[in-house]
Short mmCIF file of C-alpha atoms in Angstrom, two decimals:
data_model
loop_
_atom_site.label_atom_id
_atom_site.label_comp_id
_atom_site.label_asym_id
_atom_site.label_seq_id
_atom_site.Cartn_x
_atom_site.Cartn_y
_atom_site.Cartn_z
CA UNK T 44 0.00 0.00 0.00
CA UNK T 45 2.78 2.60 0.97
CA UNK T 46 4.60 1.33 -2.01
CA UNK T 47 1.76 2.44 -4.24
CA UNK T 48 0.92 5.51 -2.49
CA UNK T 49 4.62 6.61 -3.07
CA UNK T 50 4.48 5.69 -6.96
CA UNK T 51 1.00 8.11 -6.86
CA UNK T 52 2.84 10.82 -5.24
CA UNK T 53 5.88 10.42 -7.70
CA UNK T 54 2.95 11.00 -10.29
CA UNK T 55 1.19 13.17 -9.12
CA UNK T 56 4.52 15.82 -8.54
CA UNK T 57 5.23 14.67 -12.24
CA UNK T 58 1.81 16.13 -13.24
CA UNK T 59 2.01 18.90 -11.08
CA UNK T 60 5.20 20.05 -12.78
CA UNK T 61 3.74 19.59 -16.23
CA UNK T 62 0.91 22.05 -15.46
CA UNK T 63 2.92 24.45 -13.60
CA UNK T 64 5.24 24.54 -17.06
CA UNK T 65 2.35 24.42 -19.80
CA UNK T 66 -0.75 26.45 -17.82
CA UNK T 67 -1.43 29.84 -19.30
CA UNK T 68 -2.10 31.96 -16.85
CA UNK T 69 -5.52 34.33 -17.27
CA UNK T 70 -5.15 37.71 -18.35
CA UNK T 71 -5.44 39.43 -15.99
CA UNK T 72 -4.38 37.20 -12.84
CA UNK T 73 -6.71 36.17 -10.29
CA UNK T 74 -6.21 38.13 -7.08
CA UNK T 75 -9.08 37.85 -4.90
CA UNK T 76 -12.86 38.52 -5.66
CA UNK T 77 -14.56 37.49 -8.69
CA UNK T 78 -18.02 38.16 -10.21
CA UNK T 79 -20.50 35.73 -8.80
CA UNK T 80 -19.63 36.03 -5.15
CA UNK T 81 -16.27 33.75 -5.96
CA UNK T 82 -12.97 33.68 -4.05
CA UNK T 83 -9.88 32.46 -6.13
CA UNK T 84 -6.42 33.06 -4.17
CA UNK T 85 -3.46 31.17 -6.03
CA UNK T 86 -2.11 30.41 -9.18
CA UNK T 87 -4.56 28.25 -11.33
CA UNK T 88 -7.50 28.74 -8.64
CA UNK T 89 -10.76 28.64 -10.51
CA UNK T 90 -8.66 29.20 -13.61
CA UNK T 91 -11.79 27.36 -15.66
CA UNK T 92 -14.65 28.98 -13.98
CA UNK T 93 -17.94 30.19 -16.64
CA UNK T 94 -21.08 30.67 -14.65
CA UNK T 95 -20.66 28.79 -10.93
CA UNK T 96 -21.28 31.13 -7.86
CA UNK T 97 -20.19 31.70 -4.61
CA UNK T 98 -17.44 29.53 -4.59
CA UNK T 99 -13.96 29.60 -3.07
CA UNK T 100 -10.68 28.17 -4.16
CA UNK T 101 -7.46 28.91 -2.14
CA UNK T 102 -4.51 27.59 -2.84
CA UNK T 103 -2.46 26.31 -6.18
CA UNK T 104 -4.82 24.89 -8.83
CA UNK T 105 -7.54 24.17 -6.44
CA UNK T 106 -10.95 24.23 -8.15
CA UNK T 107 -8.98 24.33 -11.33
CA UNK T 108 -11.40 22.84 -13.79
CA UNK T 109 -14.79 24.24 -12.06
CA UNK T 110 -16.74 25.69 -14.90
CA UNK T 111 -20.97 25.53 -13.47
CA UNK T 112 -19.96 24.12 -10.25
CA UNK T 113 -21.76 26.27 -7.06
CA UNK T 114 -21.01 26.82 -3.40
CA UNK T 115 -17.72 24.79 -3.65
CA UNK T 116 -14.89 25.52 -1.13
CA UNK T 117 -11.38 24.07 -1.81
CA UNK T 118 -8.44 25.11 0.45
CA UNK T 119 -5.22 23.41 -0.70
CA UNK T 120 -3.61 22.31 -3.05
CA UNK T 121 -4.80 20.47 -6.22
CA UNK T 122 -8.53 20.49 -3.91
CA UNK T 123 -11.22 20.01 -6.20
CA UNK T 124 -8.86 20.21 -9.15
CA UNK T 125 -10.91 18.07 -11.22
CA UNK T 126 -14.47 19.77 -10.28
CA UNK T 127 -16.44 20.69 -13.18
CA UNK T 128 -20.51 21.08 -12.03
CA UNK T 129 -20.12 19.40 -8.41
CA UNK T 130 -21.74 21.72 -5.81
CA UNK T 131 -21.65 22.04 -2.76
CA UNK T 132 -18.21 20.61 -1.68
CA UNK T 133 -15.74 21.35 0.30
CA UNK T 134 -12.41 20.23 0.61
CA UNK T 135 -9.71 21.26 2.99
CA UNK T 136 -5.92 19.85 2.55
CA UNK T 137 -3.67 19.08 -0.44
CA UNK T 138 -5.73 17.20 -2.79
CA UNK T 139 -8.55 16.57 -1.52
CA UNK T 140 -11.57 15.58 -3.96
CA UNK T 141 -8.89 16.20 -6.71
CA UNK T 142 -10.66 14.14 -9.07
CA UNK T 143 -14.54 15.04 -8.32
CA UNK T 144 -15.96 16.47 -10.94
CA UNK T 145 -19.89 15.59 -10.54
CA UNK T 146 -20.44 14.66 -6.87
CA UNK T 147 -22.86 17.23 -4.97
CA UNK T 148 -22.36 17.65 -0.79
CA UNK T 149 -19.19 16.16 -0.21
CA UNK T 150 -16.87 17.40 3.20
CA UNK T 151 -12.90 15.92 3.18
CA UNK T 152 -10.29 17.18 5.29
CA UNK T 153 -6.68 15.88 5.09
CA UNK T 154 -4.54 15.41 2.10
CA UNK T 155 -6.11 13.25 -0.56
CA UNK T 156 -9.21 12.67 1.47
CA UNK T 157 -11.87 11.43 -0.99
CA UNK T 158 -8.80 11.61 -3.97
CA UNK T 159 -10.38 9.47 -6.50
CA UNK T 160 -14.34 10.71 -6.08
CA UNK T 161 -15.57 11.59 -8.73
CA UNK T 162 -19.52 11.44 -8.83
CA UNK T 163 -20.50 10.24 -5.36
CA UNK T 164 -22.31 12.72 -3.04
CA UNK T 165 -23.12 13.06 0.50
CA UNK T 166 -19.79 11.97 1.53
CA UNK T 167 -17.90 12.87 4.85
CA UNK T 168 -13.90 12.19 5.29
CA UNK T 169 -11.56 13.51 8.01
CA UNK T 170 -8.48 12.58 7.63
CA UNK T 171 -4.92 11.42 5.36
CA UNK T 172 -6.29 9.43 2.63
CA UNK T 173 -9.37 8.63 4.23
CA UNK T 174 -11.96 7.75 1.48
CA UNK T 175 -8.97 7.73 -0.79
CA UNK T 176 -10.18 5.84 -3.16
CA UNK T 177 -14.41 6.45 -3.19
CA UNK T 178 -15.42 7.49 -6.75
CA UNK T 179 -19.23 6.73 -6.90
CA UNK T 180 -20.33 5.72 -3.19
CA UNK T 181 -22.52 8.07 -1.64
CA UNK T 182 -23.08 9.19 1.59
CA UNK T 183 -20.23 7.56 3.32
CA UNK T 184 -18.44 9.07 6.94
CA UNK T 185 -14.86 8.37 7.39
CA UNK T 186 -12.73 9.78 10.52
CA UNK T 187 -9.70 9.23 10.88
CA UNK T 188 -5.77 8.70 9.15
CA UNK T 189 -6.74 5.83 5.37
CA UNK T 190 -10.35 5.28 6.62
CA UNK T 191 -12.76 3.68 4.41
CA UNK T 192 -9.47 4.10 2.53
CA UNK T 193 -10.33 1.11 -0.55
CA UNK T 194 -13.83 2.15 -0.84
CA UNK T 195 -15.29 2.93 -4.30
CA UNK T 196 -18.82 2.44 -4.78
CA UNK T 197 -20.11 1.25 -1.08
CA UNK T 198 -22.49 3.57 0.35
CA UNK T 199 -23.70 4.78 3.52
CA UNK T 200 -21.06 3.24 5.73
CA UNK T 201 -19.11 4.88 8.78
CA UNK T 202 -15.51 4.44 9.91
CA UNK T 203 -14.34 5.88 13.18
CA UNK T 204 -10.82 5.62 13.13
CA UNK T 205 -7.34 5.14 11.33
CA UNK T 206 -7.56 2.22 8.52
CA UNK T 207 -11.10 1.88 10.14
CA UNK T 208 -13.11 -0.53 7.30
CA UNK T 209 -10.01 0.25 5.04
CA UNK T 210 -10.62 -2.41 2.40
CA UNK T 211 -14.35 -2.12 2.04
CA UNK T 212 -15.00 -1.61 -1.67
CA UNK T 213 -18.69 -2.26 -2.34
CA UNK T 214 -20.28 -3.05 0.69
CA UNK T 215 -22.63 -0.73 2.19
CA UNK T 216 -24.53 0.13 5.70
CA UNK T 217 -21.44 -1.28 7.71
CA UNK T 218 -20.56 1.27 10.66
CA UNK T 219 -16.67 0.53 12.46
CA UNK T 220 -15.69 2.66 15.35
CA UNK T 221 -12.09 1.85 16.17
CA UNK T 222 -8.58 1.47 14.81
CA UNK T 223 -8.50 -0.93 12.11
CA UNK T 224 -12.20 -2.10 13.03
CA UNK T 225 -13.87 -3.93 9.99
CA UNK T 226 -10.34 -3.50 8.62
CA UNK T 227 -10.59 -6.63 5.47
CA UNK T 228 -14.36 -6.02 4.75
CA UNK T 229 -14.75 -5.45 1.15
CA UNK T 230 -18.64 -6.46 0.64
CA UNK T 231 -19.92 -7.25 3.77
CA UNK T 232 -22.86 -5.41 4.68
CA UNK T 233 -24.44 -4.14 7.55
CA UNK T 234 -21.94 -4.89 9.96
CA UNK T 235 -21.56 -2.99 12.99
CA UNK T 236 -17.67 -2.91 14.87
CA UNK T 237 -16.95 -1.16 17.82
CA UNK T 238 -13.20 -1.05 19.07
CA UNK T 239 -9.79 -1.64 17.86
CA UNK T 240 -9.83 -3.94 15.34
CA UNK T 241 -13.60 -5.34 16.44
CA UNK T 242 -14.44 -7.70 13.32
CA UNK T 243 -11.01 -6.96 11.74
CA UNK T 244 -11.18 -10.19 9.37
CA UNK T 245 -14.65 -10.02 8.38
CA UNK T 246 -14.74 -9.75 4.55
CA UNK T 247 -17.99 -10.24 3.10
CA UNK T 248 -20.33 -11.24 6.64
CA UNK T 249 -23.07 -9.61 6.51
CA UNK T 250 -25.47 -8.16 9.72
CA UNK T 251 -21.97 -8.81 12.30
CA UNK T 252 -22.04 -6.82 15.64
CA UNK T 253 -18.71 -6.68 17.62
CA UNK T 254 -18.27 -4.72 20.32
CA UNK T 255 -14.61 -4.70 21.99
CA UNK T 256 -11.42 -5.15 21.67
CA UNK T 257 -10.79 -7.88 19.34
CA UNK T 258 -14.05 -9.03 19.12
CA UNK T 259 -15.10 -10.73 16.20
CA UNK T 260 -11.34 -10.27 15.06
CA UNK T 261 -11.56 -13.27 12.85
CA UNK T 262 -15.24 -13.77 12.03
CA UNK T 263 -16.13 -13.84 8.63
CA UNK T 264 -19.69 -15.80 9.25
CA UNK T 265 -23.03 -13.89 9.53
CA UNK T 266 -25.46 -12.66 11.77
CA UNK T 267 -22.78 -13.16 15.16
CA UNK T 268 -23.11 -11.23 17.60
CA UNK T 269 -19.72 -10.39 19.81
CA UNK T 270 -19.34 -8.17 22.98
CA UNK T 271 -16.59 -8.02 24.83
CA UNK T 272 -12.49 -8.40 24.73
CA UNK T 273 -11.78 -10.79 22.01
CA UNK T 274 -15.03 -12.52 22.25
CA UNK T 275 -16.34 -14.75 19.12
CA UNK T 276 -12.40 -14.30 17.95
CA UNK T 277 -12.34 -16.41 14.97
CA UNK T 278 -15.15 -18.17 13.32
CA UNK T 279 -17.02 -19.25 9.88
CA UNK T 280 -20.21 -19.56 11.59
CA UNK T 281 -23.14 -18.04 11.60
CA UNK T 282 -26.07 -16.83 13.86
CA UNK T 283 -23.53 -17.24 17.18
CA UNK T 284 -23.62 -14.71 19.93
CA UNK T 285 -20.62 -14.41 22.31
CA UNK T 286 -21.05 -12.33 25.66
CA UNK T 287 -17.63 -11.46 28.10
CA UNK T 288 -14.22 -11.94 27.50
CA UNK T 289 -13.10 -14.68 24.91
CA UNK T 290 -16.92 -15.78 25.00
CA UNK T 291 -16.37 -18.64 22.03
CA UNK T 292 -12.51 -17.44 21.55
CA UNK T 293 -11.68 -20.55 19.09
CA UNK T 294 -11.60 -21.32 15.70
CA UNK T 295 -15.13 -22.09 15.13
CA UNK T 296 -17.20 -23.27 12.33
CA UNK T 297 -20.56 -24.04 14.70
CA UNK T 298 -24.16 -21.78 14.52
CA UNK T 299 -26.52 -20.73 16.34
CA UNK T 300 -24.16 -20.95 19.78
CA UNK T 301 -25.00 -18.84 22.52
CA UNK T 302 -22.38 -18.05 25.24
CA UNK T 303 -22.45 -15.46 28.01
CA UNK T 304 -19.81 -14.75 30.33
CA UNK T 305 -16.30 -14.95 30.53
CA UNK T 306 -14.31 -17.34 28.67
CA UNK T 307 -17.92 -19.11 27.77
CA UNK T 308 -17.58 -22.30 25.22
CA UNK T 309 -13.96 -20.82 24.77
CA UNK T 310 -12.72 -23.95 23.52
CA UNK T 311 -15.93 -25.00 21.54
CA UNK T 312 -14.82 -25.32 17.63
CA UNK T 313 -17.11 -27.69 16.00
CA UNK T 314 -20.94 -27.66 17.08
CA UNK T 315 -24.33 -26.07 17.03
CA UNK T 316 -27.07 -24.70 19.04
CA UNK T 317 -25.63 -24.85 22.46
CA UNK T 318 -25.93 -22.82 24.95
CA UNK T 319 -23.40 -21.90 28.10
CA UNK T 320 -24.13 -19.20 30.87
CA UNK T 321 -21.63 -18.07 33.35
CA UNK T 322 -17.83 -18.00 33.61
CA UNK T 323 -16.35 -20.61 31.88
CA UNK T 324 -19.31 -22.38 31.43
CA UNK T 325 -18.86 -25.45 28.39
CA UNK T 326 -15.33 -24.76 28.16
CA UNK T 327 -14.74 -28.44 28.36
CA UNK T 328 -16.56 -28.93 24.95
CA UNK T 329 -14.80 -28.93 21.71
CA UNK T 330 -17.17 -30.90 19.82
CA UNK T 331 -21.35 -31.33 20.49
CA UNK T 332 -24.23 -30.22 19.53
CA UNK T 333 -27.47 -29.20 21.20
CA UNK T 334 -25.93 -28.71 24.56
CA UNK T 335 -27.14 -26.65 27.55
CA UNK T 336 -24.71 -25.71 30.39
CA UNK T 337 -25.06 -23.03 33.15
CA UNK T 338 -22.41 -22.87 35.39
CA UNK T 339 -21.05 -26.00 34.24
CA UNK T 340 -17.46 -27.00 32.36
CA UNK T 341 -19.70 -29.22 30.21
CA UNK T 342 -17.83 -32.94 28.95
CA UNK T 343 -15.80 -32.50 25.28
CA UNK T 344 -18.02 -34.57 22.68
CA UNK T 345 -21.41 -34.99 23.93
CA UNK T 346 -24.54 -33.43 22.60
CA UNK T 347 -28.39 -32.99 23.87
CA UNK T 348 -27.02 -32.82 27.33
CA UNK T 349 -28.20 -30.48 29.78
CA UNK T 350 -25.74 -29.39 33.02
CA UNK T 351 -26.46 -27.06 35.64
CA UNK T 352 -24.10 -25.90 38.36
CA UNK T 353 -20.14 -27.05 39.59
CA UNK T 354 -19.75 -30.05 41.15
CA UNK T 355 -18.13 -28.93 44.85
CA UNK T 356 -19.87 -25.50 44.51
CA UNK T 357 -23.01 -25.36 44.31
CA UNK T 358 -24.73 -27.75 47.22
CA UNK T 359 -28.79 -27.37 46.98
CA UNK T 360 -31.24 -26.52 44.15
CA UNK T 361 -34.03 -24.87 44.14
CA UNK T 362 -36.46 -24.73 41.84
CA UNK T 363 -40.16 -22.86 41.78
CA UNK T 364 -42.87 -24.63 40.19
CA UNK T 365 -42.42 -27.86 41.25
CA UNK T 366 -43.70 -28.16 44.38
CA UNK T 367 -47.09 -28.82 44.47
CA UNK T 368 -47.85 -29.18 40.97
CA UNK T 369 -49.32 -32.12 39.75
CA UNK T 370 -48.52 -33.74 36.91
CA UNK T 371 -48.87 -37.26 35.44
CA UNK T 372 -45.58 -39.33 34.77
CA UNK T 373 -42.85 -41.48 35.72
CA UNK T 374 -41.10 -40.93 39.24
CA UNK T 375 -37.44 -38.94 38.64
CA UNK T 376 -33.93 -40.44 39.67
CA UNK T 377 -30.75 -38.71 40.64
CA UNK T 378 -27.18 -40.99 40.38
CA UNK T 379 -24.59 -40.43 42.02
CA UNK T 380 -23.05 -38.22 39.27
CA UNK T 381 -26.01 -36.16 39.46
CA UNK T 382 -27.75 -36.93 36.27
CA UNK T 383 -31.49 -36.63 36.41
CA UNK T 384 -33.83 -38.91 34.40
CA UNK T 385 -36.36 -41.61 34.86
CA UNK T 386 -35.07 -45.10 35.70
CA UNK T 387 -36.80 -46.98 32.47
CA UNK T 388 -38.47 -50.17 32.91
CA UNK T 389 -38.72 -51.77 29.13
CA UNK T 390 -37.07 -55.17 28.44
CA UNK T 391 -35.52 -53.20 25.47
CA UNK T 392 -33.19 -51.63 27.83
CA UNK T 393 -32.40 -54.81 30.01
CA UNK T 394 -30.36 -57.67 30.14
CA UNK T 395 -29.69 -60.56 32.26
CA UNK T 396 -33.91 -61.37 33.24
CA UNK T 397 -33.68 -63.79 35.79
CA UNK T 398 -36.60 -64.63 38.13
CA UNK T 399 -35.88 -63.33 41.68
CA UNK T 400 -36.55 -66.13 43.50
CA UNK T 401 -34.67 -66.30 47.32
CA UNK T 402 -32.46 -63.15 46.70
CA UNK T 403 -35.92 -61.06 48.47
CA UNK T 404 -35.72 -62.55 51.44
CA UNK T 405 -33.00 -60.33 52.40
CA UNK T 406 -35.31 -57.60 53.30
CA UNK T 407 -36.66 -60.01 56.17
CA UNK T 408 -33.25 -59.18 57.80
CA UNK T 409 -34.46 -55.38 57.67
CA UNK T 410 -35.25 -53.12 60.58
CA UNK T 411 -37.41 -50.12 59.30
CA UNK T 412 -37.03 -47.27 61.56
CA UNK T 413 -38.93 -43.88 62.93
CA UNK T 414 -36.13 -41.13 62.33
CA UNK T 415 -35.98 -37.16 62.26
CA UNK T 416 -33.51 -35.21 59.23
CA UNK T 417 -30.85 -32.81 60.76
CA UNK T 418 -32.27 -29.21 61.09
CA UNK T 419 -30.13 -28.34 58.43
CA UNK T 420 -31.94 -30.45 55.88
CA UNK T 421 -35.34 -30.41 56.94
CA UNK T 422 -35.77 -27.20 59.62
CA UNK T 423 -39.23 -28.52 60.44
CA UNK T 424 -37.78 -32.20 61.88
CA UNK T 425 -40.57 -34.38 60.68
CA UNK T 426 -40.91 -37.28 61.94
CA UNK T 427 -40.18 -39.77 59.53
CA UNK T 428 -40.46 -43.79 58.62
CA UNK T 429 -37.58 -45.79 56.63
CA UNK T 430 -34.63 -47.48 56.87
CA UNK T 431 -31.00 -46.58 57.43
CA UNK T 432 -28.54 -47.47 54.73
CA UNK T 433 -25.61 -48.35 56.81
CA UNK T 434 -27.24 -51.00 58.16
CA UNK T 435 -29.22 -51.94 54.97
CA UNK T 436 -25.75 -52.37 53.39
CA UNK T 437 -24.94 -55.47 55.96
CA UNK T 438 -27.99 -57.05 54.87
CA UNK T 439 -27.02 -56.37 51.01
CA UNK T 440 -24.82 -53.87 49.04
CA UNK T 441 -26.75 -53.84 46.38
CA UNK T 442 -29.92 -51.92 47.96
CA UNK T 443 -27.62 -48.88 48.70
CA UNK T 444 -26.46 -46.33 46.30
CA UNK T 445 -23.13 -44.28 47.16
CA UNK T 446 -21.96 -40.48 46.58
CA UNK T 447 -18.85 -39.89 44.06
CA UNK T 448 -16.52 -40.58 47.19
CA UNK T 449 -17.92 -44.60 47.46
CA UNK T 450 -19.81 -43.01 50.83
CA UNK T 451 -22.78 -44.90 51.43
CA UNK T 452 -25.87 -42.07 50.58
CA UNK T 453 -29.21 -43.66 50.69
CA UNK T 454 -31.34 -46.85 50.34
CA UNK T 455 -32.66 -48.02 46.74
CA UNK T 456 -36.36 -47.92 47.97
CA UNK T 457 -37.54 -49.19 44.52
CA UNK T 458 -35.42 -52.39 44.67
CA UNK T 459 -36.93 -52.98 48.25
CA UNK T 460 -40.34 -52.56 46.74
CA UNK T 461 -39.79 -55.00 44.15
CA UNK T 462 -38.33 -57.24 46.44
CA UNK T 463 -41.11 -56.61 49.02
CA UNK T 464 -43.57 -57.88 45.84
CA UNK T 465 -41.67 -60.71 45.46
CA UNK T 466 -41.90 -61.86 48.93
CA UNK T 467 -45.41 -61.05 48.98
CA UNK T 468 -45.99 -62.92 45.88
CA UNK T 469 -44.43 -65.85 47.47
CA UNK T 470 -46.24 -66.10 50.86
CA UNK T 471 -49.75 -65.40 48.30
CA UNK T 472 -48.54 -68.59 46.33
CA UNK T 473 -47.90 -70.46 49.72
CA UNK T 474 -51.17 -69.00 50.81
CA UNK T 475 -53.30 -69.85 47.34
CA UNK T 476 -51.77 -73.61 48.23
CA UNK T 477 -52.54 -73.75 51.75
CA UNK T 478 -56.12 -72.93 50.79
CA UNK T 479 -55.93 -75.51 48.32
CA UNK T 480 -55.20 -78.05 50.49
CA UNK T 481 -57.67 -76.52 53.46
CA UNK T 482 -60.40 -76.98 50.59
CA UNK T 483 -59.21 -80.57 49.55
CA UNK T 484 -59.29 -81.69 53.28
CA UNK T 485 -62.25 -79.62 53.76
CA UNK T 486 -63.77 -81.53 51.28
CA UNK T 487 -62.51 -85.05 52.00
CA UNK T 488 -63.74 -84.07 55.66
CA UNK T 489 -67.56 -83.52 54.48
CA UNK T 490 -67.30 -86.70 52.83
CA UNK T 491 -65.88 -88.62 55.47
CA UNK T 492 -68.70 -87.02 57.91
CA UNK T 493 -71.10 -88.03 54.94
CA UNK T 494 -70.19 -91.76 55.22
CA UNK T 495 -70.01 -91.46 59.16
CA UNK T 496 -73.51 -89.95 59.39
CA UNK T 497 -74.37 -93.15 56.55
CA UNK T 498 -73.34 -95.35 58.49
CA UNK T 499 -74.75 -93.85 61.97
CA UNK T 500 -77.88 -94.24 60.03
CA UNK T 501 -77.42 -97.50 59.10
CA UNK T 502 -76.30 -99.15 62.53
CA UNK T 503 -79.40 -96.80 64.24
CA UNK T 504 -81.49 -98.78 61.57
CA UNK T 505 -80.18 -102.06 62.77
CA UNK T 506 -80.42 -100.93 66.52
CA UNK T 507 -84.51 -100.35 65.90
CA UNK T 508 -84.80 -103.57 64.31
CA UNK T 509 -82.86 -105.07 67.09
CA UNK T 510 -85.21 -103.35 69.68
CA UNK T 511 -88.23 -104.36 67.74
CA UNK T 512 -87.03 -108.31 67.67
CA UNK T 513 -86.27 -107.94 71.25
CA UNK T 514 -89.83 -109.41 72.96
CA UNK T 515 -90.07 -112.30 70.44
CA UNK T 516 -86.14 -113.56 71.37
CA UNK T 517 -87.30 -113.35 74.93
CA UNK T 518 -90.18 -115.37 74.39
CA UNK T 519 -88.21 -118.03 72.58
CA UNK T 520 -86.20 -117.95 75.79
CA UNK T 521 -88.82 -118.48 78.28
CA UNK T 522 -90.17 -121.39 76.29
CA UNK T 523 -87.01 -123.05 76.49
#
């Protein structure tokens, strides 16, 4: 670039010498007023000038070729050189809108500020070369030393600063306030950088915000969203917002990732849709999709996972809406590494089936108990009914869950259940038998009292025949 501004500069002095040698000068010399309310001080000032009014060239060829051209003001020279009907202008430093010759309503301070316009209007530039190159773009701002310095026919963009959206060509509605902010854009549009070289790399991105230093540096995605130092630093992506310092910092190619707070998904590179709140919150994911984390370092590689607080930090949750509410569903487990879900019951998901047979009778061996929680879990101390899981451990590990440390933590009440059912099942089977038999004997009984009271009939029938035979045997054994 300095290399070519040089080689201009040669030129330029080349031309300049040319003119001063081969320029006529007017007879008689400009010195001061002219008809038309027009100022000329220099040699070649308003040298072409027919009809235009109340303009005002000071300094060596400035306004040189004006001929219609109204209410210009060129201080410097070479400004407005090139003018011919452009109104409305002014230009303040060595040549400044040299080469506008059509362009209404342009402002440029600084040497060749807005150089190569030509017919673009409504343009602001403040500053060494800023707008150097604009020939058609229209209403542009630039502040500050080669702003908006590659610009030609991009319109209605604003750079605040030195080399501020320097390469922009064509792109238009893009506003950079900071040095070198938007610096590579060339068609971008409607990006929005604030701070030293916010959304320096963005080329053509379209509907970027960065605010802070570095942020966005790298991004050349669209629709991201960066505040803060060095936040969303360097991605492809697209529809990401990045919140705090380094706030998605790495190399990223994800969308549609959401992270507030320091240092938030820092490390994330590949992945979409997740979401991290707090300080350093999913900065253990690299790769994942889908992923929710507040407050939580997150695990590299998974995806559709939700984590909520720090393991060792945060101690009790609260949540409102909960209590109280009724709802219809399956009963929610906690492990031991915290994760929250319902314990499914489908064959599809187990192995191993085997009938329980003896292994219940273990809970025989158990001694419920009446206990009260520690005022610092339950203030109230309500009495309560269960079992302690120390002891239920002796009877069998397996009906005890432990904490991260291998602690013993509480009793697996469901596996007790199912074990009481089995038990129960059991002593109904034994039962359903011993009713069985009670009905078989009941029923052998009623027979057996059937044939008893037969055969009480029977020998009662003999015993009245007996009686009735009785007087006729005694006879027989008088007569004998």
């Amino acid at each position: 670039m300095k290399a070519n501004i040089a080689l201009g500069l040669m030129i330029f002095a080349l031309v300049c010498i040319a003119l001063v040698q081969n320029t006529q000068a007017v007879s008689p010399p400009p010195d001061g007023g002219y008809a038309g309310g027009n100022t000329a001080e220099g040699q070649n000032a308003l040298l072409s000038l027919t009809s235009g009014t109340f303009n005002t060239a000071v300094g060596f060829a400035s306004l040189k070729s004006n001929t219609i051209g109204n209410v210009n003001t060129a201080l410097g020279v070479n400004a407005l050189s090139l003018n011919t009907t452009g109104a409305n202008n002014t230009a303040t430093g060595g040549n400044v809108l040299y080469s506008n010759t059509t362009g209404v309503e342009n402002t440029a301070s600084g040497v060749y500020a807005l150089f190569h316009n030509t017919a673009g209007n409504y343009n602001a530039a403040n500053g060494a070369l800023s707008l150097g190159s604009n020939t058609t773009g229209d209403a542009n701002t630039a502040d500050g030393t080669q702003a908006l310095f590659s610009n030609t026919t991009g319109d209605q963009n604003t750079a605040n600063g030195a080399i501020a959206l320097y390469s922009n060509t064509t792109g238009f509605w893009n506003t950079a306030t900071g040095v070198a902010a938007l610096h590579n854009n060339t068609a971008g549009i409607e990006n929005t950088a604030v701070g030293m070289t916010a959304l320096y790399g963005n080329t053509t991105g379209g509907a970027n915000t960065a605010v802070g230093f570095q942020a966005g540096f790298g991004s050349d995605g669209g629709g991201n969203t960066a505040v803060g130092v060095q936040a969303l630093f360097n991605t492809s992506g697209g529809g990401n917002t990045a919140v705090g310092i380094g706030a998605l910092f790495s190399p990223h190619t994800g969308n549609n990732n959401t992270a507030i707070d320091v240092g938030a998904l820092r490390n994330a590179y590949i992945g979409d849709d997740n979401i991290a709140l707090g300080d350093g919150a999913g900065a253990n994911l690299f790769t994942g999709d889908n992923n929710i984390y507040i407050y939580n370092l997150g695990i590299d590689g998974e995806s559709d996972t939700i984590r909520i607080g720090a393991v060792g930090t945060h101690t009790a949750t609260f949540i409102a809406g909960i209590s109280g509410t009724a709802v219809n569903g399956s009963p929610v487990v906690v492990d031991a590494n915290g994760q929250l879900g319902v314990a499914p019951s489908s064959e599809r998901f187990k192995d191993e089936i085997k009938a329980m047979n003896k292994a219940s009778e273990a809970i025989l061996a158990l001694e419920p108990v009446t206990f009260r929680y520690r005022k610092e879990i339950d203030a109230e101390h309500t009495l309560r009914f269960g079992l302690v899981a120390e002891e239920v451990a002796k009877v069998n590990p397996a009906l005890v869950t432990r904490d991260k440390n291998g602690e013993i933590y509480t009793v697996r009440y469901e596996a007790v259940n199912a074990m009481l059912l089995n038990e129960f099942l059991k002593e109904h089977r034994k039962n359903e038998e011993q009713q069985a038999t009670i009905a078989q004997l009941k029923s052998g009984m009623e027979a057996l009292i059937a044939t008893v009271k037969e055969h009480a009939a029977q020998i009662q029938k003999v015993s009245a025949q007996l009686e009735a035979n009785k007087p006729t045997l005694q006879l027989v054994a008088n007569n004998q």
